[in-house]
PDB file of C-alpha atoms in Angstrom:
ATOM      1  CA  MET Y   1     115.022 118.184 213.574  1.00  0.00           C
ATOM      2  CA  GLU Y   2     112.909 120.740 214.836  1.00  0.00           C
ATOM      3  CA  TYR Y   3     113.515 122.928 218.226  1.00  0.00           C
ATOM      4  CA  PHE Y   4     110.945 125.181 220.308  1.00  0.00           C
ATOM      5  CA  ASP Y   5     111.852 127.641 222.799  1.00  0.00           C
ATOM      6  CA  LYS Y   6     109.878 128.873 225.078  1.00  0.00           C
ATOM      7  CA  LYS Y   7     111.298 132.425 224.736  1.00  0.00           C
ATOM      8  CA  HIS Y   8     109.623 132.488 220.718  1.00  0.00           C
ATOM      9  CA  PRO Y   9     106.174 130.978 221.898  1.00  0.00           C
ATOM     10  CA  GLY Y  10     104.259 130.347 218.443  1.00  0.00           C
ATOM     11  CA  TYR Y  11     107.519 129.790 216.450  1.00  0.00           C
ATOM     12  CA  TYR Y  12     109.734 126.790 215.534  1.00  0.00           C
ATOM     13  CA  ILE Y  13     112.811 126.181 213.664  1.00  0.00           C
ATOM     14  CA  SER Y  14     113.331 123.400 211.380  1.00  0.00           C
ATOM     15  CA  THR Y  15     116.074 121.716 209.469  1.00  0.00           C
ATOM     16  CA  ASP Y  16     114.333 119.631 206.884  1.00  0.00           C
ATOM     17  CA  ARG Y  17     114.044 120.565 202.895  1.00  0.00           C
ATOM     18  CA  GLU Y  18     111.020 119.733 202.368  1.00  0.00           C
ATOM     19  CA  LYS Y  19     109.518 122.580 204.695  1.00  0.00           C
ATOM     20  CA  MET Y  20     112.000 125.465 203.204  1.00  0.00           C
ATOM     21  CA  ASP Y  21     109.221 127.716 201.295  1.00  0.00           C
ATOM     22  CA  ALA Y  22     111.626 128.586 198.175  1.00  0.00           C
ATOM     23  CA  MET Y  23     108.857 130.778 197.224  1.00  0.00           C
ATOM     24  CA  LEU Y  24     109.418 133.014 200.112  1.00  0.00           C
ATOM     25  CA  ILE Y  25     113.022 132.147 200.553  1.00  0.00           C
ATOM     26  CA  HIS Y  26     113.615 133.085 196.631  1.00  0.00           C
ATOM     27  CA  GLN Y  27     111.215 136.722 197.000  1.00  0.00           C
ATOM     28  CA  TYR Y  28     112.776 137.849 199.584  1.00  0.00           C
ATOM     29  CA  LEU Y  29     116.857 137.383 198.357  1.00  0.00           C
ATOM     30  CA  SER Y  30     115.714 138.500 194.758  1.00  0.00           C
ATOM     31  CA  LYS Y  31     113.587 141.408 195.547  1.00  0.00           C
ATOM     32  CA  GLU Y  32     115.226 142.490 199.203  1.00  0.00           C
ATOM     33  CA  SER Y  33     118.658 141.353 199.805  1.00  0.00           C
ATOM     34  CA  TYR Y  34     121.942 143.374 199.550  1.00  0.00           C
ATOM     35  CA  TRP Y  35     123.925 140.332 198.593  1.00  0.00           C
ATOM     36  CA  SER Y  36     121.597 138.097 195.569  1.00  0.00           C
ATOM     37  CA  PRO Y  37     119.680 140.475 194.147  1.00  0.00           C
ATOM     38  CA  GLY Y  38     117.701 139.157 190.948  1.00  0.00           C
ATOM     39  CA  ILE Y  39     118.795 135.568 191.889  1.00  0.00           C
ATOM     40  CA  PRO Y  40     116.418 133.084 190.003  1.00  0.00           C
ATOM     41  CA  LEU Y  41     114.386 130.547 191.515  1.00  0.00           C
ATOM     42  CA  ALA Y  42     116.306 127.998 190.712  1.00  0.00           C
ATOM     43  CA  ILE Y  43     119.465 128.905 191.834  1.00  0.00           C
ATOM     44  CA  VAL Y  44     117.899 129.368 195.368  1.00  0.00           C
ATOM     45  CA  GLU Y  45     115.736 125.738 194.552  1.00  0.00           C
ATOM     46  CA  LYS Y  46     119.285 124.053 194.054  1.00  0.00           C
ATOM     47  CA  SER Y  47     121.234 125.614 196.978  1.00  0.00           C
ATOM     48  CA  ILE Y  48     118.194 124.333 199.353  1.00  0.00           C
ATOM     49  CA  ARG Y  49     119.001 120.962 197.425  1.00  0.00           C
ATOM     50  CA  ASN Y  50     122.551 121.234 198.560  1.00  0.00           C
ATOM     51  CA  SER Y  51     122.364 123.188 201.608  1.00  0.00           C
ATOM     52  CA  LEU Y  52     121.779 122.413 205.546  1.00  0.00           C
ATOM     53  CA  CYS Y  53     119.089 124.439 206.021  1.00  0.00           C
ATOM     54  CA  PHE Y  54     117.420 125.887 208.850  1.00  0.00           C
ATOM     55  CA  GLY Y  55     113.665 127.744 208.831  1.00  0.00           C
ATOM     56  CA  ILE Y  56     111.598 129.261 211.519  1.00  0.00           C
ATOM     57  CA  PHE Y  57     108.999 129.572 211.094  1.00  0.00           C
ATOM     58  CA  ASP Y  58     105.053 130.658 213.012  1.00  0.00           C
ATOM     59  CA  SER Y  59     101.630 129.199 212.278  1.00  0.00           C
ATOM     60  CA  GLN Y  60     101.018 131.164 208.896  1.00  0.00           C
ATOM     61  CA  GLY Y  61     104.386 129.749 207.413  1.00  0.00           C
ATOM     62  CA  GLN Y  62     108.179 130.537 207.242  1.00  0.00           C
ATOM     63  CA  VAL Y  63     109.679 133.621 208.485  1.00  0.00           C
ATOM     64  CA  GLY Y  64     113.203 133.163 208.448  1.00  0.00           C
ATOM     65  CA  PHE Y  65     116.577 131.359 206.823  1.00  0.00           C
ATOM     66  CA  ALA Y  66     119.477 130.566 206.810  1.00  0.00           C
ATOM     67  CA  ARG Y  67     122.019 127.622 205.500  1.00  0.00           C
ATOM     68  CA  ILE Y  68     125.017 126.330 206.122  1.00  0.00           C
ATOM     69  CA  VAL Y  69     127.247 125.309 202.675  1.00  0.00           C
ATOM     70  CA  SER Y  70     129.897 121.940 204.471  1.00  0.00           C
ATOM     71  CA  ASP Y  71     131.753 119.754 204.601  1.00  0.00           C
ATOM     72  CA  CYS Y  72     130.481 119.040 208.484  1.00  0.00           C
ATOM     73  CA  ALA Y  73     134.340 117.943 209.435  1.00  0.00           C
ATOM     74  CA  THR Y  74     136.172 120.834 209.267  1.00  0.00           C
ATOM     75  CA  PHE Y  75     134.201 124.034 207.426  1.00  0.00           C
ATOM     76  CA  ALA Y  76     131.303 125.324 206.860  1.00  0.00           C
ATOM     77  CA  TYR Y  77     130.077 128.463 205.412  1.00  0.00           C
ATOM     78  CA  LEU Y  78     126.618 131.000 206.713  1.00  0.00           C
ATOM     79  CA  ALA Y  79     124.863 132.385 203.930  1.00  0.00           C
ATOM     80  CA  ASP Y  80     121.423 133.834 203.170  1.00  0.00           C
ATOM     81  CA  VAL Y  81     120.238 134.790 206.964  1.00  0.00           C
ATOM     82  CA  PHE Y  82     116.946 136.627 206.849  1.00  0.00           C
ATOM     83  CA  ILE Y  83     114.054 137.162 208.971  1.00  0.00           C
ATOM     84  CA  LEU Y  84     110.866 138.848 207.809  1.00  0.00           C
ATOM     85  CA  GLU Y  85     111.198 142.735 208.361  1.00  0.00           C
ATOM     86  CA  LYS Y  86     107.747 141.933 209.696  1.00  0.00           C
ATOM     87  CA  HIS Y  87     108.820 139.365 212.566  1.00  0.00           C
ATOM     88  CA  ARG Y  88     112.515 141.113 213.877  1.00  0.00           C
ATOM     89  CA  GLY Y  89     113.298 142.851 216.853  1.00  0.00           C
ATOM     90  CA  GLN Y  90     111.933 139.287 219.295  1.00  0.00           C
ATOM     91  CA  GLY Y  91     115.311 137.488 219.201  1.00  0.00           C
ATOM     92  CA  LEU Y  92     114.985 135.394 216.374  1.00  0.00           C
ATOM     93  CA  SER Y  93     118.035 134.865 214.552  1.00  0.00           C
ATOM     94  CA  LYS Y  94     119.680 134.617 217.930  1.00  0.00           C
ATOM     95  CA  TRP Y  95     117.778 131.888 217.935  1.00  0.00           C
ATOM     96  CA  LEU Y  96     118.514 130.676 215.284  1.00  0.00           C
ATOM     97  CA  MET Y  97     122.350 131.306 215.448  1.00  0.00           C
ATOM     98  CA  GLU Y  98     121.988 129.636 218.913  1.00  0.00           C
ATOM     99  CA  VAL Y  99     120.413 126.584 216.766  1.00  0.00           C
ATOM    100  CA  ILE Y 100     122.870 126.716 213.843  1.00  0.00           C
ATOM    101  CA  VAL Y 101     125.972 126.438 216.139  1.00  0.00           C
ATOM    102  CA  SER Y 102     125.000 123.915 218.377  1.00  0.00           C
ATOM    103  CA  HIS Y 103     123.592 121.529 215.102  1.00  0.00           C
ATOM    104  CA  PRO Y 104     125.288 118.382 215.937  1.00  0.00           C
ATOM    105  CA  ASP Y 105     126.700 118.170 212.435  1.00  0.00           C
ATOM    106  CA  LEU Y 106     128.387 121.183 212.810  1.00  0.00           C
ATOM    107  CA  GLN Y 107     130.200 120.657 216.392  1.00  0.00           C
ATOM    108  CA  GLY Y 108     134.371 120.504 215.425  1.00  0.00           C
ATOM    109  CA  LEU Y 109     134.850 122.155 212.620  1.00  0.00           C
ATOM    110  CA  ARG Y 110     138.217 123.483 211.828  1.00  0.00           C
ATOM    111  CA  ARG Y 111     136.667 127.223 210.148  1.00  0.00           C
ATOM    112  CA  TRP Y 112     133.728 128.889 210.182  1.00  0.00           C
ATOM    113  CA  MET Y 113     133.033 131.709 207.578  1.00  0.00           C
ATOM    114  CA  LEU Y 114     130.210 134.407 206.555  1.00  0.00           C
ATOM    115  CA  GLY Y 115     130.358 137.612 205.211  1.00  0.00           C
ATOM    116  CA  THR Y 116     127.923 140.742 205.898  1.00  0.00           C
ATOM    117  CA  LEU Y 117     127.972 144.220 205.349  1.00  0.00           C
ATOM    118  CA  ASP Y 118     125.532 145.206 208.634  1.00  0.00           C
ATOM    119  CA  ALA Y 119     124.858 142.276 210.862  1.00  0.00           C
ATOM    120  CA  HIS Y 120     128.823 141.915 212.971  1.00  0.00           C
ATOM    121  CA  ARG Y 121     127.127 142.456 216.174  1.00  0.00           C
ATOM    122  CA  LEU Y 122     124.303 139.456 215.675  1.00  0.00           C
ATOM    123  CA  TYR Y 123     127.302 137.383 214.476  1.00  0.00           C
ATOM    124  CA  GLU Y 124     130.057 138.629 217.454  1.00  0.00           C
ATOM    125  CA  LYS Y 125     127.943 136.601 219.756  1.00  0.00           C
ATOM    126  CA  PHE Y 126     128.575 133.651 218.628  1.00  0.00           C
ATOM    127  CA  GLY Y 127     132.557 133.987 218.100  1.00  0.00           C
ATOM    128  CA  PHE Y 128     132.904 135.402 214.452  1.00  0.00           C
ATOM    129  CA  MET Y 129     135.556 138.223 213.767  1.00  0.00           C
ATOM    130  CA  PRO Y 130     136.952 139.997 211.641  1.00  0.00           C
ATOM    131  CA  LEU Y 131     139.650 137.715 209.186  1.00  0.00           C
ATOM    132  CA  ALA Y 132     142.947 137.538 211.682  1.00  0.00           C
ATOM    133  CA  ASN Y 133     144.831 137.027 208.054  1.00  0.00           C
ATOM    134  CA  PRO Y 134     142.961 138.881 205.587  1.00  0.00           C
ATOM    135  CA  ALA Y 135     146.262 138.677 202.663  1.00  0.00           C
ATOM    136  CA  ARG Y 136     145.872 134.195 203.094  1.00  0.00           C
ATOM    137  CA  PHE Y 137     142.544 134.331 201.769  1.00  0.00           C
ATOM    138  CA  MET Y 138     141.466 134.747 198.216  1.00  0.00           C
ATOM    139  CA  GLU Y 139     137.885 134.965 196.205  1.00  0.00           C
ATOM    140  CA  ARG Y 140     135.910 134.746 192.601  1.00  0.00           C
ATOM    141  CA  HIS Y 141     133.309 136.999 192.872  1.00  0.00           C
ATOM    142  CA  PHE Y 142     130.586 137.991 190.475  1.00  0.00           C
ATOM    143  CA  PRO Y 143     128.901 140.061 191.521  1.00  0.00           C
ATOM    144  CA  ASP Y 144     125.895 140.770 188.688  1.00  0.00           C
ATOM    145  CA  VAL Y 145     125.577 136.826 187.695  1.00  0.00           C
ATOM    146  CA  TYR Y 146     121.969 137.157 188.216  1.00  0.00           C
ATOM    147  CA  GLN Y 147     121.464 140.136 186.464  1.00  0.00           C
ATOM    148  CA  ASN Y 148     120.369 139.563 183.120  1.00  0.00           C
ATOM    149  CA  LYS Y 149     118.590 135.765 183.975  1.00  0.00           C
ATOM    150  CA  VAL Y 150     115.506 134.744 183.560  1.00  0.00           C
ATOM    151  CA  SER Y 151     113.748 133.250 186.942  1.00  0.00           C
TER     152      SER Y 151
END
């Protein structure tokens, strides 16, 4: 699917996995993100293959990305959201979120989740809030899993 918006001329959003620029996504995630430093390219490629992906593009190529891990029935996890720095400040992240939460395969879900260090205000606009009962949730977390691996 492709999405166009009058408020963002020159940009479009696509869910076509074949259009996702794995090298650009890998570059951002491995070198610029706080959540996946050092992530190998093979892992990024696998995550794209196994997720519902949303890419933002202009005439030069991909400028943003997000992916959803979901069964498309009950649960969705939002991950790897970014807009390249030179394209920030234009409302692209809000538009991206609008497209994601309105995607037909993601309607009627019981729970959406995400993790963020610094974008709470963005996600609150789309109904995300701190866990109501964090004691119910557990995790297995391996923050150094990508260290010392060849990409």
